Tab-separated table of C-alpha atoms and ligand atoms in Angstrom:
chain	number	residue	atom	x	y	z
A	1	UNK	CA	0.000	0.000	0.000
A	2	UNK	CA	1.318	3.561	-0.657
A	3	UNK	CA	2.192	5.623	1.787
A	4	UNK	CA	0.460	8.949	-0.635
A	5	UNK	CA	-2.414	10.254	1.213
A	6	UNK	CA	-5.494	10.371	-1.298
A	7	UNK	CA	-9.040	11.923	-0.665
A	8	UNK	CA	-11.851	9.870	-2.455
A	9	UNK	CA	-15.329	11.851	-4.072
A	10	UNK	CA	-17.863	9.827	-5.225
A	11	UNK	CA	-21.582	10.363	-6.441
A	12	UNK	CA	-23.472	10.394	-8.942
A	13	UNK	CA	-23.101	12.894	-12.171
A	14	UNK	CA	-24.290	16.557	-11.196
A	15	UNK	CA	-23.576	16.183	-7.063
A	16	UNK	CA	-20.818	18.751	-7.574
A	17	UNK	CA	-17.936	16.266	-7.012
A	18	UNK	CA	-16.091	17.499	-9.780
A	19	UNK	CA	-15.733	21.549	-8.787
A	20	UNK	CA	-15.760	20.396	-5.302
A	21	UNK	CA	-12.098	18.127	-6.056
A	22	UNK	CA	-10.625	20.359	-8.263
A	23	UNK	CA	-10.865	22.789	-5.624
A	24	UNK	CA	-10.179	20.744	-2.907
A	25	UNK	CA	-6.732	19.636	-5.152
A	26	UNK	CA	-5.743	23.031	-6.090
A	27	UNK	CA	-6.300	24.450	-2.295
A	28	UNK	CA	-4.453	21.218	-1.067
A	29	UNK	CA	-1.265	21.551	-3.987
A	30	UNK	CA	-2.516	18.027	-4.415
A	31	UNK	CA	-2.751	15.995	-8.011
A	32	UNK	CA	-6.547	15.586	-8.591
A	33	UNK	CA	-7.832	12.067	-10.942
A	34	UNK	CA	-11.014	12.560	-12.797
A	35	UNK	CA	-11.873	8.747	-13.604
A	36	UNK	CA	-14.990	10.133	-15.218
A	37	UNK	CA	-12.913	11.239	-18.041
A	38	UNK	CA	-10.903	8.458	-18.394
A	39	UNK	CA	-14.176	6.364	-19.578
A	40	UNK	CA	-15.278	9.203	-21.440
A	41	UNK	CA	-11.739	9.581	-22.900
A	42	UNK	CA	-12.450	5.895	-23.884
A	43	UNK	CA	-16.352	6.001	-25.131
A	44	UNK	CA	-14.696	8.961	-27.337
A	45	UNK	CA	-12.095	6.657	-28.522
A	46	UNK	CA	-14.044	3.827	-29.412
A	47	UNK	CA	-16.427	6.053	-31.226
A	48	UNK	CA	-13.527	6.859	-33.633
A	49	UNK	CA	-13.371	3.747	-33.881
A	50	UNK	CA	-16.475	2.795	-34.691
A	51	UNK	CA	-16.773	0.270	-31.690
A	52	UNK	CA	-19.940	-0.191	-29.818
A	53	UNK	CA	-19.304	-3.442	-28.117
A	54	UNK	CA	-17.260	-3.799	-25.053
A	55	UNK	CA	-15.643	-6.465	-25.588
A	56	UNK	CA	-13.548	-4.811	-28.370
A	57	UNK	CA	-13.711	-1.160	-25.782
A	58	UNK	CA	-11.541	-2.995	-23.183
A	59	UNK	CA	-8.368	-3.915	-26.009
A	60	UNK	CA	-8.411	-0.363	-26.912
A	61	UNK	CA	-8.591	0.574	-22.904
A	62	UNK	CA	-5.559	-1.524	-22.531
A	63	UNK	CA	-3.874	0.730	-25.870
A	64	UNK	CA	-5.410	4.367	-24.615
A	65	UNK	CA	-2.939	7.496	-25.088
A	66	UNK	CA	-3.929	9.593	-22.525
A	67	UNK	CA	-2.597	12.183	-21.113
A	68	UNK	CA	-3.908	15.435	-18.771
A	69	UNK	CA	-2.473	18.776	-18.937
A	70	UNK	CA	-3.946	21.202	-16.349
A	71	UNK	CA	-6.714	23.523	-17.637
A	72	UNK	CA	-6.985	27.615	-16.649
A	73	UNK	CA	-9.606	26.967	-14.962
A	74	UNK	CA	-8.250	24.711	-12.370
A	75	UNK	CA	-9.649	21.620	-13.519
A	76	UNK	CA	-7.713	19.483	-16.808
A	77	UNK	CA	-7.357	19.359	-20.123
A	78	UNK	CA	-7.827	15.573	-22.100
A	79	UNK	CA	-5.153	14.761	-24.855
A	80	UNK	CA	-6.383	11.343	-26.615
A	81	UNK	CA	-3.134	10.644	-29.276
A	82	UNK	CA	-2.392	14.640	-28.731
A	83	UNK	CA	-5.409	15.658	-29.737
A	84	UNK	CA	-7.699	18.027	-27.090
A	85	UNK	CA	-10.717	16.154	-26.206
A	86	UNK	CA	-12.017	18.060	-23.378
A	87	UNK	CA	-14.405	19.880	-24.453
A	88	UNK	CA	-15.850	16.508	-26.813
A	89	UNK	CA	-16.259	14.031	-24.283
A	90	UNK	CA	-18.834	16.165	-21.627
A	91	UNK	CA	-21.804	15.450	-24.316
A	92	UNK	CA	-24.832	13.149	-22.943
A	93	UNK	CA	-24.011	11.003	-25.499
A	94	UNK	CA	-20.540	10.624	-24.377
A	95	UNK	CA	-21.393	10.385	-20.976
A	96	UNK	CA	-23.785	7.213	-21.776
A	97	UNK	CA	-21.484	5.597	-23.734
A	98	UNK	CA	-18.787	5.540	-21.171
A	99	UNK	CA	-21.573	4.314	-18.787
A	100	UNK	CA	-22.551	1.480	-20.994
A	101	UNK	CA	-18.555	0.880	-21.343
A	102	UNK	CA	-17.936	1.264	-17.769
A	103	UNK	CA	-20.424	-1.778	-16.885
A	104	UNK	CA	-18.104	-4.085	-18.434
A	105	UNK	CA	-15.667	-5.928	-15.287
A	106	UNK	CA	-12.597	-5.746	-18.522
A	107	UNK	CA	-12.666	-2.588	-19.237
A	108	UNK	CA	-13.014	-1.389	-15.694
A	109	UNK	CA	-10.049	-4.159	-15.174
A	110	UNK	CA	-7.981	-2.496	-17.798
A	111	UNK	CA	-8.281	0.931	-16.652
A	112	UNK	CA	-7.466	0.132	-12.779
A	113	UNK	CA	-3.581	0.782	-12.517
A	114	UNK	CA	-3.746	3.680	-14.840
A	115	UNK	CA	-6.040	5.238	-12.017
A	116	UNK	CA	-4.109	4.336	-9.050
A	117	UNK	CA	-0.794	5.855	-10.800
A	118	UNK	CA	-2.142	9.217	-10.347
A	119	UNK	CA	-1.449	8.311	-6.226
A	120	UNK	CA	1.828	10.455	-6.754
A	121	UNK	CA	3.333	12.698	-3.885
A	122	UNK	CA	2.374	14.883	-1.829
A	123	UNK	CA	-1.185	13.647	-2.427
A	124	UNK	CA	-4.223	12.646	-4.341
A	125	UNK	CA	-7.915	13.779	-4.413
A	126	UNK	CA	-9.715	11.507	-6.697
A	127	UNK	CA	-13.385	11.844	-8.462
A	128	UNK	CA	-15.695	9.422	-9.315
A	129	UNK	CA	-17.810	6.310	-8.511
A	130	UNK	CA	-15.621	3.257	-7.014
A	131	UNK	CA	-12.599	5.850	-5.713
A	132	UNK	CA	-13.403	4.763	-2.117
A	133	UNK	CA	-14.435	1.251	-2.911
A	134	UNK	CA	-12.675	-0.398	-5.157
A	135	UNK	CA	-9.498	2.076	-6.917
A	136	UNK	CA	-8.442	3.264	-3.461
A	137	UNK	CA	-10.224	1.541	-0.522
A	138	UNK	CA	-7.198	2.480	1.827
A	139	UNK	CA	-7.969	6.236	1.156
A	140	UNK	CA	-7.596	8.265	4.334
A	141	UNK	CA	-10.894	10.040	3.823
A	142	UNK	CA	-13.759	9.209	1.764
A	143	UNK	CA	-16.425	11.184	0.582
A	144	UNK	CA	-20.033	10.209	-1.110
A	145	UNK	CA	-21.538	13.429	-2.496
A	146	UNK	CA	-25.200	12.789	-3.722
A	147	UNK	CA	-28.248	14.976	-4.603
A	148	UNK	CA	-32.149	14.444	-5.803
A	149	UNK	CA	-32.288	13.853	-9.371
A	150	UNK	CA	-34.213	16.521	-9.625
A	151	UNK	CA	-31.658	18.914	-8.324
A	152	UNK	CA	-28.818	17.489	-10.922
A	153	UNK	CA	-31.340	17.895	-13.815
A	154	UNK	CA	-31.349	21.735	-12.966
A	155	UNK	CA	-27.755	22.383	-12.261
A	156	UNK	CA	-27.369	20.576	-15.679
A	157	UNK	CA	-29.667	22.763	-17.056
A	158	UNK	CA	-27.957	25.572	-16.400
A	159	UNK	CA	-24.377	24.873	-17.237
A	160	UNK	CA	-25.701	23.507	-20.598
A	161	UNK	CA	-27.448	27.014	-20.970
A	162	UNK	CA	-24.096	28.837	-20.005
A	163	UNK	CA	-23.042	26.917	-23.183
A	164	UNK	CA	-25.847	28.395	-25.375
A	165	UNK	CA	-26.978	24.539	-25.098
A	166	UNK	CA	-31.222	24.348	-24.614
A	167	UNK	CA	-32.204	21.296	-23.557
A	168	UNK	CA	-35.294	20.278	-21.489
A	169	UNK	CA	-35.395	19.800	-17.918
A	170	UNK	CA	-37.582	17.140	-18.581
A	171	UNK	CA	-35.003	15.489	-20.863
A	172	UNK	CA	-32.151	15.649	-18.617
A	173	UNK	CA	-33.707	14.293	-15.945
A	174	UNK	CA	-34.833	10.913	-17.818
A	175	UNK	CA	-31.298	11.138	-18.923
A	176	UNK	CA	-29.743	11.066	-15.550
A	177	UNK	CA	-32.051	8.480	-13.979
A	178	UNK	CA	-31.013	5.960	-17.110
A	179	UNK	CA	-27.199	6.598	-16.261
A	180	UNK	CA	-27.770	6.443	-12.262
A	181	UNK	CA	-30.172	3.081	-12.900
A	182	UNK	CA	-26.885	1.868	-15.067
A	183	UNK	CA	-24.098	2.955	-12.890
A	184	UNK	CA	-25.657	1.801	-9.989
A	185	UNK	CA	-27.018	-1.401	-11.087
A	186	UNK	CA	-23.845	-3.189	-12.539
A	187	UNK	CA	-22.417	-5.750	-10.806
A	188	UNK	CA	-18.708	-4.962	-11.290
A	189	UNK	CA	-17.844	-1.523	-9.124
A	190	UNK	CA	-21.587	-0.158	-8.572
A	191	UNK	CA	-22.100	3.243	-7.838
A	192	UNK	CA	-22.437	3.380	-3.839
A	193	UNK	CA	-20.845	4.642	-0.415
A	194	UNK	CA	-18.065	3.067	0.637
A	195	UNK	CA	-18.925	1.858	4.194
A	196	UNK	CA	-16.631	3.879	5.881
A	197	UNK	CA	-17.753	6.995	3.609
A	198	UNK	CA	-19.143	10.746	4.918
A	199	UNK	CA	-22.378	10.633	3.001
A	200	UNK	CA	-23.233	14.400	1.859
A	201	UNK	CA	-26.571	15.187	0.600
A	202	UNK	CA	-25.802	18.667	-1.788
A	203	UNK	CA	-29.553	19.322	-2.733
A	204	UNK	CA	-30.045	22.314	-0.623
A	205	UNK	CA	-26.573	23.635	-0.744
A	206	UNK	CA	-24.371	26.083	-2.813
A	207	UNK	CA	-20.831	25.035	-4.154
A	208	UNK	CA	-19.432	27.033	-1.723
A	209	UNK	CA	-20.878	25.543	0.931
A	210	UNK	CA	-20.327	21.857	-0.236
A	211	UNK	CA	-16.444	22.663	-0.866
A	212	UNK	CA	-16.812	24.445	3.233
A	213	UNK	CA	-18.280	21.734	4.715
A	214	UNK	CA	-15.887	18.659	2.890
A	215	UNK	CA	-13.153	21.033	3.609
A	216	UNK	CA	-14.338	20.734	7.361
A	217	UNK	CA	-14.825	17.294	7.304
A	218	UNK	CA	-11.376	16.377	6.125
A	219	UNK	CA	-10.118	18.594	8.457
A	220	UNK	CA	-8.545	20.823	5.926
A	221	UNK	CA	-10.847	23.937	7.301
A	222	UNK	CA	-8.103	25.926	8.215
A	223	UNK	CA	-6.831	26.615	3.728
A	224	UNK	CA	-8.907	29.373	2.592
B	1	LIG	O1	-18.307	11.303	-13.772
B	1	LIG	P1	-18.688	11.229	-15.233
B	1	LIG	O2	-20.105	11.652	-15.487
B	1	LIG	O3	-17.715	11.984	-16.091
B	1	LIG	O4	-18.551	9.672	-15.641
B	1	LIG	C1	-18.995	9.176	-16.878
B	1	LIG	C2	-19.360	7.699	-16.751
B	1	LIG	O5	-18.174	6.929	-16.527
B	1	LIG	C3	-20.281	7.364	-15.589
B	1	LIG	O6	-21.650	7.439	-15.948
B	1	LIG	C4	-19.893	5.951	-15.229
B	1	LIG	C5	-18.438	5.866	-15.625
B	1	LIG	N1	-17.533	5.948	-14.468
B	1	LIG	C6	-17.339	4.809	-13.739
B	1	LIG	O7	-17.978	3.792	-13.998
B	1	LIG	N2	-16.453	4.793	-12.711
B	1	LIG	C7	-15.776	5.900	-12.382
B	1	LIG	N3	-14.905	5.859	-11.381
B	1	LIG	C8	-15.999	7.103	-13.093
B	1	LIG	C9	-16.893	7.105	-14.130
């Protein structure tokens, strides 16, 4: 086991994880893993490809050029083969595909050590849905972020409108319940808590106050 101290946030898509690490990783001077992109990185890929089936997704898991440059805005930039992919793989449509990728025990197999070679010095804060369980279940603190449904929909909504994007409430929401029913329903690395997680419900909160209170609960209150 190594020694690197790593932070785990999990949850479901829209429960703020992601602003809430790449915070917590830039206040901390710590690296920060998004795992969501890495399967999105890979549902892009495959698309390229022109594979659907997941049997064929995990051999070009096991042959992904990846790399992550950090982004202005905190958060990172994707480079599939060199190429920026960043702004490509946060469609819908990307985001399903990597979930119907992501059920699949091989290509969750073949993307395991890539993950857990982000645990570099001085530490790790790492985002997505088996962080505490499964890709680093000796993390010193683990987080589950989760909020209604309802509540992602929205915040969805709303980034996708900063984007000039218009797409129904309505829409978004059937959109996220298919991905949670997926995610949490497979049997290899299922969306959930890890048993010794903090459980955080963000419906009622701001950002601000969700990045406060894991600050506070990792006992990291003091960085401003
Ligand atoms: O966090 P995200 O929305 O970018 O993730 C996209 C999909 O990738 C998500 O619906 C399921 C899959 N995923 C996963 O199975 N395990 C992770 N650790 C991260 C993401």
């Amino acid at each position: 086991m190594s020694s690197v101290p790593v932070i785990t946030l999990d949850g479901p898509s829209g429960s703020g994880k992601g602003t809430v690490s790449t915070r917590l990783a830039s206040k901390l001077g710590w690296h920060y893993l998004d795992s969501g992109a890495i399967y999105r990185a890979l549902a892009h890929a495959a698309g390229l490809a022109g594979v659907m089936e997941s049997g064929a997704a995990a051999e070009i898991a096991r042959g992904l050029q990846l790399a992550f440059r950090p982004a202005p805005d905190g958060g990172a930039a994707v480079l599939l083969d060199g190429a920026d992919i960043t702004d490509a793989i946060r469609t819908e449509e990307c985001g399903a595909l990597a979930s119907r990728f992501a059920a699949d025990p091989a290509v969750r197999e073949a993307l395991l050590q890539r993950q857990r070679d982000f645990r570099q010095a001085p530490g790790l804060v790492a985002d997505g849905r088996d962080m505490g369980t499964v890709v680093f279940p000796d993390a010193e603190h683990k987080i589950y972020l989760t909020a209604s449904a309802e509540v992602r929909a929205e915040r969805r909504h709303k980034q996708l409108k900063q984007k000039g994007i218009n797409d129904s409430i309505a829409r978004l929401l059937e959109v996220i319940r298919e991905r949670d029913a997926r995610d949490e329903g497979r049997e290899t690395s299922p969306l959930k808590p890890a048993a010794d997680a903090i459980v955080l419900d963000t419906s009622d909160m701001s950002l601000e106050e969700v990045v406060e209170s894991v600050q506070q609960k990792v006992g990291y209150s003091s960085l401003s």
